């Protein structure tokens, strides 16, 4: 009997080492080297891989066909946008998110409505009865299974954790799409370690990737995340897949956001917004109206402004809430939800140095409504206006919105896609939008019903927003 080989693998980046070390030589992380036994089966599989590589033939670059295969329409505008237009045949997509956020619900409700498609749903966590109960809840508004047999996809469910057995079911079913829920529960016989370990995740993902590329069958992997928010398992898992989608949102809020962290077939700047309802996740076609419905209907309150942000190619009208109060302790508190706290501290320094408002003994709390995280720098002007409005306890009119980046010298810097921001404000019925003056060169604003107010400095923007 051959002696088993002990290998130490970094749980962060997947680096192999024949001996244990305290710090990974590849990524520099401490105490991430995990021990596992690499048996003879794994060695045999690696040796067998040499023969398969010999069979490949080099092809001239000029003779490689470039005809793109038609993407699979997922029947969900938000998911199609994040994927770059649909699911690419032969691709491998990884969907990660916190427990209970709705990953399985999103995937199941999407594949159920793919008419004329055969889907193999591999579940390593839930039983077939649990999946059936969830499917019944999702389809409760569409009717029963018998009446809508032609309106839903042919979804075959198998509860299995052995990856070799899964491939046997794939040969029998011959699906158009394969769903694996989750990759951390899969295990292969070639690796002598428990499911969820670094070696198991890496080997199973490599086998699934080979299957997807050879057969042209798209595969969707559902993955767990760690307490730090990263995909559980080796970092090489994210390098192997074609698309990495992050499912974000607070379980206390009704909104969920899907972001593309990596996408070989589209942009990573897009996001999809969903609303959690009793029968699943409902795509939000126009999130600006939902985020601003309560704002426009309520009374004028200080510390509330509206920013016109761009996420990908989509404009969003986002409510910015600020609260400035007297510090109860010696050190003032600075807190931000949905916004970079370091950016907030910089804007407060600009407000104090360039505008003249003293906030050393004041607590400042900032919140982006709806649980949305904003990275667009064009929200800076709205943040400063909300902080100032709360500080002087003077409300800014609800039909005024902002779009502008603030520099360290107090200037309002230009932002991208200004015409799209103005058109969104006009569509939603805003009376005035305050924008950087540098964006107005050669821009015709006569076709818009909203009043466009160009400004150069922060104090000018604040004065024109308060003096109605």
XYZ file of C-alpha atoms in Angstrom:
468
model
C 0.000 0.000 0.000
C 1.394 3.398 -0.997
C 2.175 5.826 1.772
C -0.160 8.766 2.064
C 1.343 12.166 1.417
C 0.615 15.009 3.857
C 0.256 18.438 2.266
C -0.409 21.806 3.910
C -2.724 24.131 1.983
C -3.433 27.809 2.695
C -7.161 28.335 3.312
C -6.900 31.889 1.975
C -5.160 31.491 -1.388
C -4.748 27.712 -1.881
C -0.933 27.673 -1.758
C 0.575 24.161 -1.269
C 3.490 23.468 1.029
C 5.127 20.154 1.983
C 5.592 21.389 5.570
C 3.695 23.609 7.943
C 4.624 27.293 8.119
C 3.133 29.993 10.296
C 2.816 32.552 7.505
C 1.733 31.711 3.960
C 4.566 32.538 1.509
C 2.029 33.429 -1.207
C -0.555 35.729 0.399
C 1.195 36.569 3.682
C -1.712 35.485 5.919
C -0.910 34.006 9.331
C -2.119 30.618 10.660
C -3.968 29.661 7.465
C -2.052 26.464 6.591
C -4.349 23.434 6.971
C -3.208 19.809 6.871
C -4.813 17.176 4.665
C -3.835 13.784 3.300
C -3.248 13.499 -0.428
C -3.799 9.811 -1.050
C -2.907 7.586 -3.953
C -6.251 8.219 -5.663
C -5.517 11.896 -5.963
C -2.036 11.167 -7.267
C -3.474 8.742 -9.808
C -5.997 11.325 -10.971
C -3.224 13.872 -11.405
C -1.114 11.395 -13.337
C -4.093 10.537 -15.513
C -4.485 14.214 -16.316
C -1.175 14.166 -18.206
C -2.599 11.888 -20.872
C -5.584 14.172 -21.411
C -3.314 17.175 -21.907
C -1.363 15.334 -24.611
C -4.584 14.941 -26.637
C -5.064 18.707 -27.032
C -3.923 20.278 -30.319
C -2.682 23.886 -30.731
C -4.889 26.070 -32.944
C -3.791 29.189 -34.794
C -5.259 32.378 -33.383
C -6.496 33.455 -36.817
C -8.519 30.237 -37.244
C -10.373 30.364 -33.928
C -14.089 31.089 -34.537
C -15.385 34.189 -32.748
C -19.112 33.667 -33.195
C -20.662 34.261 -29.789
C -23.189 31.720 -28.598
C -26.597 33.189 -27.792
C -26.983 33.910 -24.108
C -29.676 32.182 -22.082
C -32.364 34.671 -21.116
C -32.987 34.144 -17.388
C -36.397 35.807 -17.538
C -35.258 38.277 -14.868
C -34.224 41.739 -16.014
C -32.179 42.431 -12.887
C -30.232 39.168 -13.085
C -29.700 39.541 -16.840
C -28.262 43.017 -16.261
C -25.766 41.796 -13.670
C -24.732 38.815 -15.818
C -24.115 41.090 -18.792
C -27.161 40.149 -20.854
C -27.874 36.566 -19.783
C -26.206 33.291 -18.854
C -23.381 32.283 -21.206
C -23.352 28.597 -22.288
C -20.436 26.718 -20.772
C -19.864 29.329 -18.067
C -19.547 28.754 -14.342
C -21.180 31.326 -12.063
C -20.628 31.566 -8.314
C -23.349 33.202 -6.174
C -22.282 34.005 -2.618
C -24.054 35.613 0.301
C -24.858 35.441 3.992
C -26.993 32.604 5.419
C -30.710 33.213 4.976
C -30.244 36.151 2.599
C -32.153 34.370 -0.206
C -29.526 32.780 -2.480
C -31.399 29.495 -2.977
C -34.707 31.325 -3.355
C -33.325 33.589 -6.078
C -31.837 30.711 -8.067
C -34.873 28.452 -7.668
C -37.452 31.074 -8.654
C -35.342 32.000 -11.682
C -34.897 28.478 -13.052
C -38.531 27.543 -12.396
C -39.678 30.156 -14.896
C -37.268 29.145 -17.677
C -39.776 27.737 -20.148
C -38.628 24.790 -22.217
C -35.404 24.304 -20.228
C -34.311 21.200 -18.338
C -32.567 22.014 -15.078
C -30.750 19.687 -12.691
C -30.844 21.077 -9.154
C -28.242 19.368 -6.956
C -28.865 20.006 -3.271
C -26.334 19.058 -0.651
C -28.021 20.947 2.177
C -31.789 20.590 1.851
C -34.061 17.647 1.229
C -36.312 17.298 -1.810
C -39.365 18.007 0.349
C -37.914 21.325 1.513
C -37.217 22.378 -2.067
C -40.749 21.393 -3.101
C -42.261 23.488 -0.296
C -40.195 26.488 -1.375
C -41.190 26.008 -5.012
C -44.878 25.823 -4.014
C -44.543 29.101 -2.135
C -42.834 30.772 -5.101
C -45.464 29.569 -7.596
C -48.475 30.193 -5.357
C -49.482 33.304 -7.323
C -48.945 31.620 -10.677
C -51.181 28.612 -10.024
C -50.574 24.968 -9.272
C -48.067 22.660 -10.904
C -50.625 20.766 -12.954
C -52.232 23.823 -14.478
C -48.939 25.437 -15.371
C -46.929 22.445 -16.475
C -46.141 24.162 -19.772
C -45.261 27.493 -18.147
C -42.424 26.293 -15.897
C -39.118 24.577 -16.520
C -38.452 20.862 -16.176
C -36.541 20.944 -12.877
C -35.019 17.651 -11.768
C -33.972 17.574 -8.087
C -31.302 15.291 -6.655
C -30.004 15.406 -3.077
C -26.402 14.269 -3.350
C -23.022 15.332 -1.952
C -20.676 13.029 -3.930
C -19.503 14.830 -7.055
C -18.902 11.576 -8.953
C -22.530 10.557 -8.386
C -23.671 13.996 -9.534
C -21.920 13.513 -12.880
C -23.667 10.154 -13.286
C -27.021 11.885 -12.840
C -25.950 14.523 -15.366
C -25.337 11.820 -17.983
C -28.851 10.457 -17.458
C -30.766 13.758 -17.219
C -28.755 15.725 -19.837
C -29.744 19.123 -18.400
C -29.481 22.527 -20.028
C -28.427 24.148 -16.724
C -26.884 22.624 -13.588
C -27.376 24.169 -10.133
C -25.136 23.053 -7.233
C -26.294 24.153 -3.776
C -23.749 24.477 -2.334
C -20.171 23.885 -3.524
C -18.993 23.646 0.110
C -21.088 20.499 0.641
C -19.678 18.625 -2.366
C -16.948 15.988 -1.897
C -14.885 13.763 -4.163
C -13.451 10.333 -3.448
C -10.024 11.347 -4.772
C -9.346 13.541 -1.725
C -9.216 12.138 1.792
C -10.671 15.065 3.719
C -14.048 16.224 4.966
C -16.482 18.197 2.771
C -15.927 21.939 2.932
C -12.165 21.708 3.290
C -9.854 23.630 1.004
C -8.788 20.555 -0.945
C -12.351 19.288 -1.438
C -13.658 22.642 -2.674
C -10.728 23.048 -5.044
C -10.958 19.547 -6.541
C -14.759 19.603 -6.890
C -14.690 23.041 -8.515
C -12.008 21.892 -10.962
C -14.091 18.861 -11.960
C -17.228 20.991 -12.426
C -15.279 23.536 -14.468
C -13.941 20.827 -16.775
C -17.465 19.475 -17.256
C -18.886 22.931 -18.054
C -16.207 23.778 -20.628
C -16.270 20.389 -22.361
C -20.061 20.070 -22.632
C -21.043 23.754 -22.935
C -23.488 23.399 -20.046
C -23.721 26.471 -17.785
C -23.289 25.759 -14.079
C -24.428 27.951 -11.190
C -22.661 27.368 -7.879
C -24.103 28.635 -4.605
C -21.370 29.397 -2.084
C -21.126 30.233 1.582
C -19.234 33.241 2.908
C -17.070 33.645 5.982
C -17.661 36.079 8.847
C -15.393 38.544 7.029
C -17.683 38.527 3.976
C -15.361 36.548 1.662
C -16.319 33.399 -0.235
C -15.595 30.375 1.958
C -12.818 28.146 0.669
C -9.614 28.831 -1.245
C -9.194 32.066 -3.152
C -8.506 30.003 -6.259
C -12.246 29.211 -6.391
C -12.985 32.799 -7.418
C -10.235 32.644 -10.044
C -11.613 29.442 -11.577
C -15.201 30.587 -12.128
C -16.238 32.984 -14.881
C -18.601 35.134 -12.829
C -18.770 35.915 -9.110
C -22.028 37.434 -7.866
C -22.344 38.836 -4.351
C -25.817 38.793 -2.788
C -25.981 41.628 -0.271
C -28.569 43.073 2.042
C -29.673 43.224 5.632
C -32.234 40.631 6.652
C -33.993 43.389 8.588
C -34.554 45.347 5.351
C -36.731 44.314 2.444
C -34.177 45.159 -0.253
C -31.554 42.768 -1.623
C -28.747 43.706 -4.004
C -26.840 41.473 -6.432
C -23.414 42.804 -7.426
C -20.956 41.380 -9.956
C -17.565 41.084 -8.258
C -16.070 39.390 -11.324
C -17.520 38.915 -14.791
C -15.578 37.701 -17.826
C -18.575 38.318 -20.098
C -19.786 41.707 -18.930
C -19.319 44.719 -16.705
C -18.700 44.515 -12.964
C -20.316 47.920 -12.341
C -23.881 46.658 -12.667
C -26.196 45.728 -9.801
C -29.647 44.211 -9.481
C -32.148 45.237 -6.818
C -34.810 42.923 -5.386
C -37.555 43.287 -2.838
C -38.215 40.429 -0.421
C -41.915 39.551 -0.408
C -43.912 36.610 0.949
C -43.570 34.543 -2.235
C -39.895 35.153 -3.017
C -37.816 37.983 -4.434
C -39.470 40.553 -6.663
C -37.248 42.467 -9.128
C -37.413 46.220 -8.623
C -37.690 47.778 -12.074
C -37.494 51.418 -10.921
C -35.783 51.531 -7.510
C -35.735 55.352 -7.430
C -39.505 55.572 -7.029
C -39.493 53.012 -4.229
C -36.638 54.669 -2.359
C -38.262 58.088 -2.588
C -41.961 57.237 -2.157
C -42.028 57.913 1.579
C -39.721 60.913 1.277
C -41.916 62.876 -1.100
C -45.091 62.079 0.790
C -43.788 63.128 4.239
C -43.231 66.509 5.846
C -40.070 68.525 5.373
C -37.433 67.489 7.911
C -33.926 68.767 8.423
C -30.992 66.507 7.578
C -32.670 64.793 4.605
C -31.463 65.288 1.022
C -31.671 63.390 -2.247
C -28.629 62.387 -4.312
C -28.628 61.320 -7.949
C -26.209 58.367 -8.086
C -25.124 56.121 -10.945
C -24.670 52.394 -10.374
C -23.404 50.785 -13.557
C -25.561 52.302 -16.272
C -28.581 52.869 -14.033
C -29.328 56.189 -12.290
C -30.652 55.955 -8.733
C -32.240 58.698 -6.649
C -31.046 57.901 -3.133
C -32.169 59.476 0.114
C -29.318 60.675 2.347
C -30.097 61.118 6.049
C -27.831 62.951 8.504
C -28.168 63.705 12.204
C -25.903 66.199 13.989
C -26.232 66.463 17.774
C -24.209 67.665 20.722
C -21.592 65.172 21.851
C -22.522 63.660 25.204
C -18.944 62.528 25.861
C -15.551 64.082 25.311
C -14.928 62.382 21.970
C -17.527 63.093 19.247
C -18.996 60.073 17.465
C -18.800 59.544 13.705
C -20.965 56.815 12.215
C -21.979 55.989 8.629
C -24.266 53.273 7.251
C -23.982 52.545 3.517
C -21.212 55.134 3.087
C -17.439 55.079 3.600
C -16.687 56.441 7.071
C -13.290 57.734 5.931
C -14.962 59.677 3.139
C -17.383 61.142 5.678
C -14.525 62.341 7.894
C -12.908 64.004 4.879
C -16.145 65.788 3.938
C -16.595 67.000 7.518
C -13.075 68.427 7.440
C -13.876 70.244 4.173
C -17.108 71.576 5.670
C -15.229 72.933 8.679
C -12.166 74.308 6.889
C -13.654 75.694 3.658
C -17.219 76.604 4.656
C -16.581 77.657 8.254
C -18.964 75.392 10.174
C -17.377 74.096 13.392
C -18.216 70.485 14.214
C -15.525 69.461 16.734
C -17.943 68.778 19.612
C -20.822 67.432 17.534
C -21.853 63.842 16.884
C -22.490 63.113 13.194
C -24.537 60.110 12.044
C -25.084 59.363 8.349
C -27.434 56.800 6.831
C -28.183 55.817 3.233
C -31.848 54.834 3.181
C -32.918 51.384 2.042
C -29.787 49.535 3.158
C -27.932 50.380 -0.072
C -24.148 50.813 -0.111
C -23.073 53.707 -2.328
C -19.611 54.115 -3.850
C -20.391 56.852 -6.406
C -18.416 60.024 -5.489
C -21.260 62.149 -6.875
C -23.103 61.673 -3.574
C -20.591 63.922 -1.751
C -22.580 67.102 -2.317
C -25.741 65.511 -0.950
C -23.908 64.286 2.171
C -22.536 67.747 2.955
C -25.948 69.333 2.385
C -27.623 66.816 4.710
C -25.050 67.402 7.467
C -25.387 71.169 7.200
C -29.201 70.957 7.118
C -29.236 68.957 10.338
C -26.646 71.197 11.984
C -28.638 74.420 11.420
C -31.985 72.547 11.748
C -33.250 73.906 8.432
C -35.014 71.639 5.966
C -34.039 71.431 2.312
C -36.974 71.164 -0.078
C -37.801 67.598 -1.086
C -37.936 68.486 -4.777
C -34.242 69.461 -4.837
C -31.542 66.863 -5.590
C -27.744 66.930 -5.774
C -25.016 65.439 -7.967
C -21.406 66.437 -7.466
C -18.050 65.332 -6.107
C -16.421 67.520 -3.466
C -12.662 68.185 -3.522
C -10.376 69.046 -0.613
C -10.305 72.726 -1.554
C -14.096 72.942 -1.390
C -14.649 72.882 -5.150
C -17.454 70.876 -6.748
C -15.799 68.555 -9.234
C -17.492 67.195 -12.393
C -19.140 63.773 -12.429
C -19.853 61.256 -15.180
C -23.081 60.902 -17.201
C -24.555 64.209 -16.148
C -27.273 64.110 -18.819
C -28.507 60.772 -17.547
C -28.687 62.142 -13.998
C -30.619 65.213 -15.112
C -33.042 63.065 -17.132
C -33.714 60.849 -14.097
C -34.457 63.892 -11.922
C -36.768 65.253 -14.609
C -38.586 61.934 -14.950
C -39.257 61.693 -11.211
C -40.646 65.233 -10.996
C -37.852 67.090 -9.203
C -37.939 70.862 -9.489
C -34.210 71.584 -9.155
C -30.946 69.668 -9.481
C -27.636 71.159 -8.328
C -24.713 69.986 -10.483
C -21.036 70.947 -11.032
C -20.545 73.898 -13.352
C -17.688 72.094 -15.129
C -20.251 69.575 -16.462
C -22.282 72.275 -18.240
C -19.867 72.926 -21.109
C -21.842 72.307 -24.308
C -24.817 70.745 -22.494
C -28.302 71.795 -23.626
C -30.680 71.725 -20.658
C -33.669 73.334 -22.404
C -35.168 69.938 -23.248
C -35.515 69.082 -19.563
C -38.308 70.324 -17.316
C -36.109 70.361 -14.219
C -34.138 73.501 -13.314
C -30.391 72.842 -13.569
C -28.302 74.915 -11.148
C -24.527 74.791 -11.853
C -22.186 75.592 -8.939
C -18.418 75.869 -8.470
C -17.969 75.821 -4.682
C -19.584 73.994 -1.789
C -20.780 77.191 -0.106
C -22.477 78.245 -3.348
C -24.309 74.922 -3.542
C -25.450 75.177 0.068
C -26.626 78.745 -0.378
C -28.685 77.941 -3.470
C -30.233 74.869 -1.854
C -31.304 76.693 1.342
C -32.376 80.018 -0.181
C -35.548 78.955 -1.920
